[in-house]
Each structure stands twice: as structure tokens, then as C-alpha cells.
Amino acid sequence: MIQDKGDKFVAKVKENQKGLSQFVQEIESVSAISSHHSDIVKQSKQVIRREVFVYNDCTYSYKGLFIRSIIRIDKTVDNQKTTTHYYVSNARDDAKGFLKKILEQWRVETMHFYKDTALNEDRCKINKGAFALSVLRSFVINILHVNKVDNIARKITETTYDLAEALTLVCMTRLKYGIVK
């Protein structure tokens, strides 16, 4: 178990975890907000607003899991529908700190998603040089992100056999960040 090692965790409460979800919402209903943070970012062509609420005035036990913080994130995209996400943690932090940790984890997951779906990393059978190939895949995805490509999979398909287009993207990245004078 995670706590046996002394590690800290932040875990998303998923929809199929009905018991935990109900437990978390019951605690939220009787607890005072310990910390609150509002965050607005423009991502691609969308404006994303996140309201983060942390409840960590007590430690709770759920099926042997010690929960020191409950985090609720209300996410609104383009002032439309708001979705609520819950997280639990055995650590204590403020709302801004928890949001930073959660977003960092999602960045890693998003990179893995792109590497698998757009570049078929999971189907690759190469054993020697697998790490170098993974780094190159990350390089490709980062170049596309820097150049604000909307659909990474489509752009990869379009430039698969177009060396000029691929090099143009690399050169644009180099010019943008002052690597080439």
C-alpha cells in the first residue's frame, strides 16, 4: 500500500468509485473550506476557469486509506457547462499547490497519450535504442505544441513524408526561441 512506504499521493476520485465518491461528498458537506484558488488560462482556443477548494481540517479513514485532504475542482470551459472533479490526498497543501500537482500529472498523461495515439509508441517493437526513440517522439510532440498545432495526429500524418514541412516546423521553433540568430 502507498502509505506503508510513506509516499504522498493525490488521487482522482472516479465515477465508478461510488462509495468513495459519496464518502468525499459527505465530508465536503460538513467541512469548512481550508483553502481556495481561482485559475483562468487560455488553452488552444478555449478559456478554462478552475475553482479549487481544499478541505483538510481533519484526517479521515476510508477502507484503510488515510485521507488528509479533499480537493474539489470546478472546471468551466468557455463559460459553458461546469464539471466537478474530486481528488483525495494523504498530504496537506493549499489549493494552488494541489492544482499545480494535479496539472503536472495531467501533462505527463497527455504526453503519453499523444505518444501512443499519434506516434503508436505502444505498438513499437524496437528494443535497442527504445529510450532514444521515446525522446525523439517527445521532441516531435513538443515542436508541434510550441507551433500551436491544433490536431497533432493529423499534422503528423500530413508531414510523414514531407521533409520540407517537418524541417519548417523545426526552424520555426528554433527562430521563436532564439536558437538561431
GROMACS .gro file of N, CA and C in nm:
model
  543
    1MET      N    1   0.083  -0.118   0.000
    1MET     CA    2   0.000   0.000   0.000
    1MET      C    3   0.088   0.125   0.000
    2ILE      N    4   0.041   0.231  -0.058
    2ILE     CA    5   0.117   0.355  -0.072
    2ILE      C    6   0.166   0.407   0.063
    3GLN      N    7   0.079   0.407   0.163
    3GLN     CA    8   0.114   0.468   0.290
    3GLN      C    9   0.219   0.389   0.367
    4ASP      N   10   0.235   0.261   0.336
    4ASP     CA   11   0.338   0.182   0.402
    4ASP      C   12   0.476   0.236   0.369
    5LYS      N   13   0.491   0.295   0.251
    5LYS     CA   14   0.619   0.347   0.206
    5LYS      C   15   0.640   0.491   0.249
    6GLY      N   16   0.536   0.556   0.302
    6GLY     CA   17   0.549   0.695   0.342
    6GLY      C   18   0.535   0.793   0.227
    7ASP      N   19   0.496   0.746   0.110
    7ASP     CA   20   0.482   0.834  -0.005
    7ASP      C   21   0.355   0.917   0.007
    8LYS      N   22   0.360   1.035  -0.053
    8LYS     CA   23   0.243   1.122  -0.059
    8LYS      C   24   0.174   1.096  -0.193
    9PHE      N   25   0.042   1.109  -0.194
    9PHE     CA   26  -0.031   1.087  -0.318
    9PHE      C   27  -0.145   1.186  -0.330
   10VAL      N   28  -0.185   1.212  -0.453
   10VAL     CA   29  -0.307   1.282  -0.487
   10VAL      C   30  -0.376   1.192  -0.589
   11ALA      N   31  -0.496   1.147  -0.558
   11ALA     CA   32  -0.565   1.052  -0.646
   11ALA      C   33  -0.703   1.106  -0.683
   12LYS      N   34  -0.736   1.094  -0.810
   12LYS     CA   35  -0.868   1.136  -0.858
   12LYS      C   36  -0.973   1.036  -0.813
   13VAL      N   37  -1.085   1.087  -0.768
   13VAL     CA   38  -1.199   1.002  -0.734
   13VAL      C   39  -1.280   0.985  -0.862
   14LYS      N   40  -1.285   0.863  -0.912
   14LYS     CA   41  -1.350   0.839  -1.040
   14LYS      C   42  -1.498   0.806  -1.022
   15GLU      N   43  -1.572   0.819  -1.131
   15GLU     CA   44  -1.717   0.799  -1.127
   15GLU      C   45  -1.756   0.658  -1.083
   16ASN      N   46  -1.673   0.559  -1.115
   16ASN     CA   47  -1.709   0.422  -1.079
   16ASN      C   48  -1.675   0.388  -0.933
   17GLN      N   49  -1.620   0.483  -0.859
   17GLN     CA   50  -1.589   0.464  -0.717
   17GLN      C   51  -1.701   0.526  -0.634
   18LYS      N   52  -1.819   0.467  -0.644
   18LYS     CA   53  -1.940   0.524  -0.583
   18LYS      C   54  -1.926   0.544  -0.432
   19GLY      N   55  -1.874   0.444  -0.362
   19GLY     CA   56  -1.860   0.454  -0.217
   19GLY      C   57  -1.767   0.566  -0.176
   20LEU      N   58  -1.651   0.574  -0.239
   20LEU     CA   59  -1.554   0.680  -0.208
   20LEU      C   60  -1.610   0.816  -0.246
   21SER      N   61  -1.674   0.823  -0.361
   21SER     CA   62  -1.733   0.949  -0.407
   21SER      C   63  -1.836   1.000  -0.307
   22GLN      N   64  -1.923   0.912  -0.260
   22GLN     CA   65  -2.026   0.950  -0.163
   22GLN      C   66  -1.960   0.993  -0.030
   23PHE      N   67  -1.858   0.919   0.012
   23PHE     CA   68  -1.784   0.950   0.136
   23PHE      C   69  -1.724   1.090   0.128
   24VAL      N   70  -1.660   1.121   0.016
   24VAL     CA   71  -1.594   1.251  -0.005
   24VAL      C   72  -1.698   1.364  -0.004
   25GLN      N   73  -1.809   1.343  -0.073
   25GLN     CA   74  -1.911   1.447  -0.079
   25GLN      C   75  -1.979   1.470   0.057
   26GLU      N   76  -1.992   1.364   0.137
   26GLU     CA   77  -2.047   1.380   0.272
   26GLU      C   78  -1.953   1.462   0.359
   27ILE      N   79  -1.823   1.434   0.350
   27ILE     CA   80  -1.725   1.511   0.427
   27ILE      C   81  -1.728   1.657   0.383
   28GLU      N   82  -1.733   1.678   0.252
   28GLU     CA   83  -1.737   1.816   0.199
   28GLU      C   84  -1.858   1.892   0.254
   29SER      N   85  -1.971   1.826   0.263
   29SER     CA   86  -2.094   1.894   0.305
   29SER      C   87  -2.090   1.941   0.450
   30VAL      N   88  -2.005   1.883   0.533
   30VAL     CA   89  -1.998   1.923   0.674
   30VAL      C   90  -1.865   1.990   0.710
   31SER      N   91  -1.780   2.015   0.611
   31SER     CA   92  -1.648   2.072   0.638
   31SER      C   93  -1.639   2.216   0.589
   32ALA      N   94  -1.550   2.289   0.655
   32ALA     CA   95  -1.521   2.426   0.612
   32ALA      C   96  -1.409   2.424   0.509
   33ILE      N   97  -1.414   2.518   0.418
   33ILE     CA   98  -1.309   2.528   0.317
   33ILE      C   99  -1.181   2.576   0.385
   34SER      N  100  -1.072   2.501   0.367
   34SER     CA  101  -0.943   2.538   0.425
   34SER      C  102  -0.865   2.631   0.333
   35SER      N  103  -0.884   2.614   0.201
   35SER     CA  104  -0.810   2.693   0.104
   35SER      C  105  -0.890   2.699  -0.026
   36HIS      N  106  -0.880   2.812  -0.096
   36HIS     CA  107  -0.949   2.832  -0.223
   36HIS      C  108  -0.855   2.903  -0.319
   37HIS      N  109  -0.863   2.865  -0.447
   37HIS     CA  110  -0.781   2.929  -0.551
   37HIS      C  111  -0.859   2.931  -0.681
   38SER      N  112  -0.857   3.045  -0.751
   38SER     CA  113  -0.918   3.057  -0.884
   38SER      C  114  -0.808   3.066  -0.987
   39ASP      N  115  -0.828   2.999  -1.099
   39ASP     CA  116  -0.727   2.995  -1.204
   39ASP      C  117  -0.798   3.006  -1.339
   40ILE      N  118  -0.753   3.098  -1.422
   40ILE     CA  119  -0.809   3.113  -1.557
   40ILE      C  120  -0.693   3.107  -1.655
   41VAL      N  121  -0.703   3.016  -1.752
   41VAL     CA  122  -0.600   3.003  -1.855
   41VAL      C  123  -0.665   2.994  -1.992
   42LYS      N  124  -0.591   3.042  -2.092
   42LYS     CA  125  -0.635   3.025  -2.230
   42LYS      C  126  -0.554   2.909  -2.285
   43GLN      N  127  -0.623   2.805  -2.327
   43GLN     CA  128  -0.559   2.684  -2.376
   43GLN      C  129  -0.616   2.654  -2.513
   44SER      N  130  -0.530   2.651  -2.613
   44SER     CA  131  -0.573   2.639  -2.753
   44SER      C  132  -0.667   2.755  -2.781
   45LYS      N  133  -0.790   2.727  -2.813
   45LYS     CA  134  -0.886   2.833  -2.844
   45LYS      C  135  -0.993   2.844  -2.737
   46GLN      N  136  -0.966   2.787  -2.619
   46GLN     CA  137  -1.064   2.784  -2.512
   46GLN      C  138  -1.014   2.860  -2.389
   47VAL      N  139  -1.109   2.915  -2.316
   47VAL     CA  140  -1.078   2.976  -2.186
   47VAL      C  141  -1.126   2.879  -2.079
   48ILE      N  142  -1.032   2.836  -1.995
   48ILE     CA  143  -1.062   2.738  -1.892
   48ILE      C  144  -1.050   2.804  -1.755
   49ARG      N  145  -1.157   2.796  -1.680
   49ARG     CA  146  -1.159   2.851  -1.544
   49ARG      C  147  -1.169   2.733  -1.446
   50ARG      N  148  -1.080   2.735  -1.348
   50ARG     CA  149  -1.082   2.632  -1.245
   50ARG      C  150  -1.096   2.699  -1.109
   51GLU      N  151  -1.195   2.653  -1.033
   51GLU     CA  152  -1.212   2.694  -0.894
   51GLU      C  153  -1.171   2.574  -0.810
   52VAL      N  154  -1.072   2.593  -0.725
   52VAL     CA  155  -1.018   2.483  -0.645
   52VAL      C  156  -1.050   2.507  -0.498
   53PHE      N  157  -1.109   2.407  -0.434
   53PHE     CA  158  -1.144   2.413  -0.293
   53PHE      C  159  -1.077   2.297  -0.222
   54VAL      N  160  -1.013   2.324  -0.111
   54VAL     CA  161  -0.946   2.220  -0.033
   54VAL      C  162  -1.008   2.216   0.106
   55TYR      N  163  -1.037   2.093   0.150
   55TYR     CA  164  -1.088   2.067   0.284
   55TYR      C  165  -0.986   1.978   0.353
   56ASN      N  166  -0.915   2.031   0.452
   56ASN     CA  167  -0.815   1.947   0.520
   56ASN      C  168  -0.805   1.979   0.668
   57ASP      N  169  -0.920   1.998   0.731
   57ASP     CA  170  -0.919   2.026   0.874
   57ASP      C  171  -0.911   1.901   0.960
   58CYS      N  172  -0.935   1.783   0.903
   58CYS     CA  173  -0.929   1.656   0.978
   58CYS      C  174  -0.866   1.547   0.891
   59THR      N  175  -0.830   1.437   0.955
   59THR     CA  176  -0.784   1.320   0.882
   59THR      C  177  -0.894   1.215   0.889
   60TYR      N  178  -0.926   1.157   0.774
   60TYR     CA  179  -1.033   1.058   0.764
   60TYR      C  180  -0.975   0.925   0.720
   61SER      N  181  -1.043   0.820   0.757
   61SER     CA  182  -1.001   0.687   0.714
   61SER      C  183  -1.113   0.628   0.629
   62TYR      N  184  -1.074   0.578   0.511
   62TYR     CA  185  -1.170   0.512   0.423
   62TYR      C  186  -1.110   0.380   0.378
   63LYS      N  187  -1.162   0.271   0.430
   63LYS     CA  188  -1.115   0.136   0.395
   63LYS      C  189  -0.962   0.125   0.409
   64GLY      N  190  -0.910   0.177   0.519
   64GLY     CA  191  -0.766   0.168   0.547
   64GLY      C  192  -0.683   0.277   0.482
   65LEU      N  193  -0.744   0.363   0.405
   65LEU     CA  194  -0.674   0.472   0.337
   65LEU      C  195  -0.691   0.600   0.420
   66PHE      N  196  -0.580   0.661   0.461
   66PHE     CA  197  -0.588   0.783   0.540
   66PHE      C  198  -0.592   0.904   0.447
   67ILE      N  199  -0.698   0.980   0.458
   67ILE     CA  200  -0.720   1.097   0.372
   67ILE      C  201  -0.707   1.222   0.458
   68ARG      N  202  -0.607   1.304   0.425
   68ARG     CA  203  -0.586   1.428   0.499
   68ARG      C  204  -0.645   1.549   0.426
   69SER      N  205  -0.664   1.536   0.295
   69SER     CA  206  -0.717   1.648   0.217
   69SER      C  207  -0.815   1.597   0.113
   70ILE      N  208  -0.922   1.673   0.097
   70ILE     CA  209  -1.017   1.650  -0.011
   70ILE      C  210  -1.011   1.774  -0.099
   71ILE      N  211  -0.996   1.753  -0.227
   71ILE     CA  212  -0.983   1.862  -0.323
   71ILE      C  213  -1.099   1.855  -0.420
   72ARG      N  214  -1.168   1.967  -0.438
   72ARG     CA  215  -1.275   1.975  -0.537
   72ARG      C  216  -1.234   2.080  -0.639
   73ILE      N  217  -1.240   2.041  -0.768
   73ILE     CA  218  -1.209   2.135  -0.875
   73ILE      C  219  -1.332   2.147  -0.963
   74ASP      N  220  -1.382   2.271  -0.971
   74ASP     CA  221  -1.492   2.302  -1.062
   74ASP      C  222  -1.431   2.363  -1.187
   75LYS      N  223  -1.446   2.294  -1.300
   75LYS     CA  224  -1.384   2.336  -1.425
   75LYS      C  225  -1.491   2.383  -1.523
   76THR      N  226  -1.476   2.506  -1.572
   76THR     CA  227  -1.569   2.564  -1.668
   76THR      C  228  -1.492   2.599  -1.794
   77VAL      N  229  -1.539   2.554  -1.908
   77VAL     CA  230  -1.475   2.583  -2.037
   77VAL      C  231  -1.564   2.679  -2.114
   78ASP      N  232  -1.506   2.793  -2.152
   78ASP     CA  233  -1.576   2.897  -2.230
   78ASP      C  234  -1.709   2.938  -2.168
   79ASN      N  235  -1.712   2.951  -2.037
   79ASN     CA  236  -1.833   2.993  -1.964
   79ASN      C  237  -1.955   2.907  -1.997
   80GLN      N  238  -1.932   2.782  -2.029
   80GLN     CA  239  -2.041   2.689  -2.059
   80GLN      C  240  -2.062   2.600  -1.937
   81LYS      N  241  -2.079   2.474  -1.961
   81LYS     CA  242  -2.106   2.376  -1.856
   81LYS      C  243  -1.986   2.362  -1.760
   82THR      N  244  -2.017   2.352  -1.632
   82THR     CA  245  -1.915   2.332  -1.529
   82THR      C  246  -1.915   2.185  -1.488
   83THR      N  247  -1.795   2.126  -1.484
   83THR     CA  248  -1.780   1.988  -1.436
   83THR      C  249  -1.704   1.992  -1.304
   84THR      N  250  -1.740   1.902  -1.214
   84THR     CA  251  -1.676   1.895  -1.084
   84THR      C  252  -1.596   1.766  -1.073
   85HIS      N  253  -1.472   1.781  -1.027
   85HIS     CA  254  -1.382   1.667  -1.010
   85HIS      C  255  -1.333   1.667  -0.865
   86TYR      N  256  -1.330   1.548  -0.807
   86TYR     CA  257  -1.281   1.533  -0.670
   86TYR      C  258  -1.151   1.455  -0.668
   87TYR      N  259  -1.064   1.493  -0.574
   87TYR     CA  260  -0.938   1.425  -0.551
   87TYR      C  261  -0.922   1.405  -0.402
   88VAL      N  262  -0.847   1.303  -0.363
   88VAL     CA  263  -0.813   1.282  -0.223
   88VAL      C  264  -0.661   1.274  -0.212
   89SER      N  265  -0.611   1.310  -0.095
   89SER     CA  266  -0.466   1.307  -0.074
   89SER      C  267  -0.435   1.276   0.071
   90ASN      N  268  -0.319   1.216   0.093
   90ASN     CA  269  -0.273   1.194   0.229
   90ASN      C  270  -0.176   1.304   0.270
   91ALA      N  271  -0.167   1.408   0.188
   91ALA     CA  272  -0.080   1.522   0.216
   91ALA      C  273  -0.168   1.644   0.247
   92ARG      N  274  -0.105   1.744   0.302
   92ARG     CA  275  -0.172   1.872   0.323
   92ARG      C  276  -0.101   1.976   0.236
   93ASP      N  277  -0.182   2.058   0.169
   93ASP     CA  278  -0.128   2.165   0.086
   93ASP      C  279  -0.241   2.265   0.067
   94ASP      N  280  -0.209   2.379   0.008
   94ASP     CA  281  -0.315   2.475  -0.021
   94ASP      C  282  -0.371   2.447  -0.160
   95ALA      N  283  -0.476   2.519  -0.197
   95ALA     CA  284  -0.545   2.494  -0.324
   95ALA      C  285  -0.453   2.514  -0.444
   96LYS      N  286  -0.372   2.618  -0.440
   96LYS     CA  287  -0.280   2.645  -0.552
   96LYS      C  288  -0.177   2.534  -0.567
   97GLY      N  289  -0.125   2.485  -0.455
   97GLY     CA  290  -0.026   2.376  -0.458
   97GLY      C  291  -0.085   2.247  -0.513
   98PHE      N  292  -0.207   2.212  -0.468
   98PHE     CA  293  -0.270   2.092  -0.520
   98PHE      C  294  -0.301   2.104  -0.670
   99LEU      N  295  -0.348   2.221  -0.714
   99LEU     CA  296  -0.377   2.239  -0.856
   99LEU      C  297  -0.250   2.221  -0.939
  100LYS      N  298  -0.141   2.275  -0.892
  100LYS     CA  299  -0.013   2.261  -0.964
  100LYS      C  300   0.025   2.113  -0.978
  101LYS      N  301   0.014   2.037  -0.869
  101LYS     CA  302   0.049   1.894  -0.873
  101LYS      C  303  -0.043   1.817  -0.968
  102ILE      N  304  -0.171   1.846  -0.964
  102ILE     CA  305  -0.268   1.776  -1.049
  102ILE      C  306  -0.243   1.807  -1.196
  103LEU      N  307  -0.219   1.934  -1.228
  103LEU     CA  308  -0.194   1.971  -1.368
  103LEU      C  309  -0.062   1.914  -1.420
  104GLU      N  310   0.040   1.907  -1.334
  104GLU     CA  311   0.167   1.845  -1.375
  104GLU      C  312   0.146   1.698  -1.412
  105GLN      N  313   0.067   1.628  -1.332
  105GLN     CA  314   0.039   1.487  -1.362
  105GLN      C  315  -0.036   1.473  -1.494
  106TRP      N  316  -0.133   1.561  -1.519
  106TRP     CA  317  -0.209   1.554  -1.644
  106TRP      C  318  -0.120   1.585  -1.765
  107ARG      N  319  -0.020   1.673  -1.748
  107ARG     CA  320   0.072   1.700  -1.859
  107ARG      C  321   0.148   1.572  -1.898
  108VAL      N  322   0.191   1.498  -1.797
  108VAL     CA  323   0.262   1.372  -1.823
  108VAL      C  324   0.169   1.273  -1.893
  109GLU      N  325   0.046   1.260  -1.842
  109GLU     CA  326  -0.050   1.168  -1.902
  109GLU      C  327  -0.083   1.208  -2.046
  110THR      N  328  -0.095   1.338  -2.071
  110THR     CA  329  -0.124   1.386  -2.207
  110THR      C  330  -0.010   1.352  -2.301
  111MET      N  331   0.113   1.369  -2.256
  111MET     CA  332   0.229   1.334  -2.340
  111MET      C  333   0.226   1.186  -2.375
  112HIS      N  334   0.197   1.100  -2.277
  112HIS     CA  335   0.189   0.956  -2.304
  112HIS      C  336   0.075   0.925  -2.402
  113PHE      N  337  -0.035   0.994  -2.388
  113PHE     CA  338  -0.149   0.974  -2.477
  113PHE      C  339  -0.109   1.008  -2.621
  114TYR      N  340  -0.045   1.124  -2.641
  114TYR     CA  341  -0.002   1.163  -2.776
  114TYR      C  342   0.099   1.063  -2.833
  115LYS      N  343   0.194   1.021  -2.749
  115LYS     CA  344   0.295   0.929  -2.797
  115LYS      C  345   0.234   0.796  -2.840
  116ASP      N  346   0.129   0.754  -2.769
  116ASP     CA  347   0.066   0.628  -2.804
  116ASP      C  348  -0.029   0.641  -2.921
  117THR      N  349  -0.116   0.742  -2.921
  117THR     CA  350  -0.217   0.752  -3.026
  117THR      C  351  -0.162   0.809  -3.156
  118ALA      N  352  -0.082   0.916  -3.150
  118ALA     CA  353  -0.034   0.979  -3.272
  118ALA      C  354   0.092   0.912  -3.327
  119LEU      N  355   0.174   0.858  -3.238
  119LEU     CA  356   0.302   0.801  -3.283
  119LEU      C  357   0.311   0.650  -3.260
  120ASN      N  358   0.202   0.587  -3.216
  120ASN     CA  359   0.194   0.442  -3.199
  120ASN      C  360   0.308   0.384  -3.114
  121GLU      N  361   0.342   0.452  -3.007
  121GLU     CA  362   0.454   0.408  -2.925
  121GLU      C  363   0.433   0.269  -2.865
  122ASP      N  364   0.313   0.239  -2.821
  122ASP     CA  365   0.288   0.108  -2.759
  122ASP      C  366   0.302  -0.008  -2.857
  123ARG      N  367   0.286   0.018  -2.986
  123ARG     CA  368   0.299  -0.089  -3.086
  123ARG      C  369   0.442  -0.106  -3.136
  124CYS      N  370   0.531  -0.018  -3.094
  124CYS     CA  371   0.670  -0.024  -3.139
  124CYS      C  372   0.741  -0.144  -3.078
  125LYS      N  373   0.809  -0.224  -3.161
  125LYS     CA  374   0.875  -0.346  -3.115
  125LYS      C  375   1.027  -0.330  -3.099
  126ILE      N  376   1.077  -0.207  -3.110
  126ILE     CA  377   1.220  -0.183  -3.102
  126ILE      C  378   1.267  -0.199  -2.957
  127ASN      N  379   1.373  -0.276  -2.937
  127ASN     CA  380   1.429  -0.295  -2.804
  127ASN      C  381   1.555  -0.211  -2.785
  128LYS      N  382   1.644  -0.216  -2.883
  128LYS     CA  383   1.768  -0.138  -2.874
  128LYS      C  384   1.737   0.005  -2.917
  129GLY      N  385   1.776   0.099  -2.835
  129GLY     CA  386   1.751   0.240  -2.868
  129GLY      C  387   1.610   0.285  -2.840
  130ALA      N  388   1.535   0.210  -2.760
  130ALA     CA  389   1.395   0.245  -2.732
  130ALA      C  390   1.387   0.378  -2.657
  131PHE      N  391   1.480   0.402  -2.565
  131PHE     CA  392   1.479   0.528  -2.491
  131PHE      C  393   1.503   0.646  -2.585
  132ALA      N  394   1.601   0.633  -2.673
  132ALA     CA  395   1.631   0.741  -2.768
  132ALA      C  396   1.512   0.769  -2.857
  133LEU      N  397   1.444   0.663  -2.901
  133LEU     CA  398   1.326   0.679  -2.984
  133LEU      C  399   1.214   0.749  -2.908
  134SER      N  400   1.199   0.717  -2.781
  134SER     CA  401   1.098   0.782  -2.697
  134SER      C  402   1.129   0.932  -2.682
  135VAL      N  403   1.256   0.965  -2.665
  135VAL     CA  404   1.297   1.105  -2.655
  135VAL      C  405   1.266   1.178  -2.786
  136LEU      N  406   1.293   1.114  -2.899
  136LEU     CA  407   1.262   1.175  -3.029
  136LEU      C  408   1.112   1.197  -3.045
  137ARG      N  409   1.031   1.103  -2.999
  137ARG     CA  410   0.886   1.121  -3.005
  137ARG      C  411   0.843   1.241  -2.921
  138SER      N  412   0.900   1.254  -2.803
  138SER     CA  413   0.870   1.368  -2.717
  138SER      C  414   0.911   1.498  -2.785
  139PHE      N  415   1.024   1.496  -2.851
  139PHE     CA  416   1.075   1.613  -2.925
  139PHE      C  417   0.975   1.654  -3.033
  140VAL      N  418   0.925   1.557  -3.107
  140VAL     CA  419   0.826   1.584  -3.213
  140VAL      C  420   0.700   1.647  -3.154
  141ILE      N  421   0.649   1.590  -3.048
  141ILE     CA  422   0.526   1.641  -2.987
  141ILE      C  423   0.548   1.781  -2.931
  142ASN      N  424   0.662   1.805  -2.869
  142ASN     CA  425   0.690   1.938  -2.815
  142ASN      C  426   0.703   2.043  -2.925
  143ILE      N  427   0.764   2.007  -3.037
  143ILE     CA  428   0.772   2.101  -3.150
  143ILE      C  429   0.633   2.136  -3.199
  144LEU      N  430   0.546   2.038  -3.208
  144LEU     CA  431   0.409   2.065  -3.253
  144LEU      C  432   0.334   2.152  -3.152
  145HIS      N  433   0.355   2.129  -3.024
  145HIS     CA  434   0.292   2.212  -2.921
  145HIS      C  435   0.341   2.356  -2.930
  146VAL      N  436   0.471   2.375  -2.943
  146VAL     CA  437   0.529   2.509  -2.950
  146VAL      C  438   0.474   2.585  -3.070
  147ASN      N  439   0.451   2.514  -3.180
  147ASN     CA  440   0.397   2.576  -3.301
  147ASN      C  441   0.245   2.582  -3.301
  148LYS      N  442   0.185   2.552  -3.186
  148LYS     CA  443   0.040   2.563  -3.164
  148LYS      C  444  -0.042   2.485  -3.267
  149VAL      N  445   0.000   2.364  -3.294
  149VAL     CA  446  -0.074   2.275  -3.384
  149VAL      C  447  -0.199   2.227  -3.311
  150ASP      N  448  -0.315   2.242  -3.374
  150ASP     CA  449  -0.441   2.203  -3.311
  150ASP      C  450  -0.460   2.053  -3.303
  151ASN      N  451  -0.431   1.982  -3.412
  151ASN     CA  452  -0.454   1.839  -3.418
  151ASN      C  453  -0.320   1.770  -3.445
  152ILE      N  454  -0.259   1.719  -3.339
  152ILE     CA  455  -0.125   1.660  -3.350
  152ILE      C  456  -0.125   1.537  -3.439
  153ALA      N  457  -0.222   1.449  -3.423
  153ALA     CA  458  -0.225   1.326  -3.504
  153ALA      C  459  -0.237   1.360  -3.652
  154ARG      N  460  -0.324   1.455  -3.686
  154ARG     CA  461  -0.341   1.493  -3.827
  154ARG      C  462  -0.212   1.554  -3.883
  155LYS      N  463  -0.147   1.642  -3.805
  155LYS     CA  464  -0.025   1.707  -3.852
  155LYS      C  465   0.086   1.603  -3.874
  156ILE      N  466   0.095   1.505  -3.787
  156ILE     CA  467   0.195   1.400  -3.805
  156ILE      C  468   0.167   1.322  -3.933
  157THR      N  469   0.040   1.290  -3.956
  157THR     CA  470   0.003   1.219  -4.079
  157THR      C  471   0.036   1.302  -4.203
  158GLU      N  472   0.005   1.433  -4.197
  158GLU     CA  473   0.031   1.522  -4.311
  158GLU      C  474   0.179   1.536  -4.342
  159THR      N  475   0.263   1.535  -4.240
  159THR     CA  476   0.406   1.560  -4.261
  159THR      C  477   0.490   1.433  -4.261
  160THR      N  478   0.427   1.318  -4.259
  160THR     CA  479   0.502   1.192  -4.252
  160THR      C  480   0.606   1.181  -4.364
  161TYR      N  481   0.568   1.214  -4.485
  161TYR     CA  482   0.660   1.202  -4.598
  161TYR      C  483   0.699   1.338  -4.654
  162ASP      N  484   0.679   1.445  -4.577
  162ASP     CA  485   0.709   1.580  -4.623
  162ASP      C  486   0.822   1.638  -4.537
  163LEU      N  487   0.945   1.609  -4.576
  163LEU     CA  488   1.061   1.654  -4.500
  163LEU      C  489   1.067   1.806  -4.493
  164ALA      N  490   1.031   1.874  -4.601
  164ALA     CA  491   1.036   2.021  -4.602
  164ALA      C  492   0.944   2.079  -4.495
  165GLU      N  493   0.822   2.027  -4.484
  165GLU     CA  494   0.727   2.075  -4.384
  165GLU      C  495   0.778   2.046  -4.243
  166ALA      N  496   0.832   1.926  -4.222
  166ALA     CA  497   0.884   1.890  -4.091
  166ALA      C  498   1.000   1.982  -4.052
  167LEU      N  499   1.089   2.009  -4.145
  167LEU     CA  500   1.203   2.098  -4.116
  167LEU      C  501   1.156   2.241  -4.094
  168THR      N  502   1.051   2.283  -4.162
  168THR     CA  503   0.994   2.417  -4.141
  168THR      C  504   0.947   2.431  -3.997
  169LEU      N  505   0.879   2.330  -3.945
  169LEU     CA  506   0.834   2.334  -3.806
  169LEU      C  507   0.952   2.344  -3.710
  170VAL      N  508   1.059   2.269  -3.737
  170VAL     CA  509   1.178   2.274  -3.652
  170VAL      C  510   1.241   2.412  -3.659
  171CYS      N  511   1.255   2.468  -3.779
  171CYS     CA  512   1.315   2.601  -3.795
  171CYS      C  513   1.232   2.708  -3.728
  172MET      N  514   1.099   2.699  -3.739
  172MET     CA  515   1.013   2.798  -3.672
  172MET      C  516   1.034   2.793  -3.522
  173THR      N  517   1.051   2.675  -3.467
  173THR     CA  518   1.074   2.659  -3.325
  173THR      C  519   1.207   2.721  -3.287
  174ARG      N  520   1.309   2.696  -3.366
  174ARG     CA  521   1.442   2.748  -3.338
  174ARG      C  522   1.443   2.900  -3.344
  175LEU      N  523   1.375   2.959  -3.442
  175LEU     CA  524   1.369   3.106  -3.454
  175LEU      C  525   1.290   3.167  -3.338
  176LYS      N  526   1.182   3.104  -3.302
  176LYS     CA  527   1.095   3.156  -3.195
  176LYS      C  528   1.169   3.166  -3.063
  177TYR      N  529   1.257   3.072  -3.034
  177TYR     CA  530   1.327   3.069  -2.906
  177TYR      C  531   1.471   3.117  -2.916
  178GLY      N  532   1.506   3.181  -3.027
  178GLY     CA  533   1.637   3.244  -3.038
  178GLY      C  534   1.753   3.149  -3.047
  179ILE      N  535   1.730   3.027  -3.090
  179ILE     CA  536   1.839   2.931  -3.103
  179ILE      C  537   1.924   2.966  -3.225
  180VAL      N  538   1.858   3.019  -3.327
  180VAL     CA  539   1.928   3.063  -3.449
  180VAL      C  540   1.923   3.214  -3.454
  181LYS      N  541   2.036   3.276  -3.483
  181LYS     CA  542   2.040   3.424  -3.488
  181LYS      C  543   2.026   3.473  -3.629
   0.00000   0.00000   0.00000
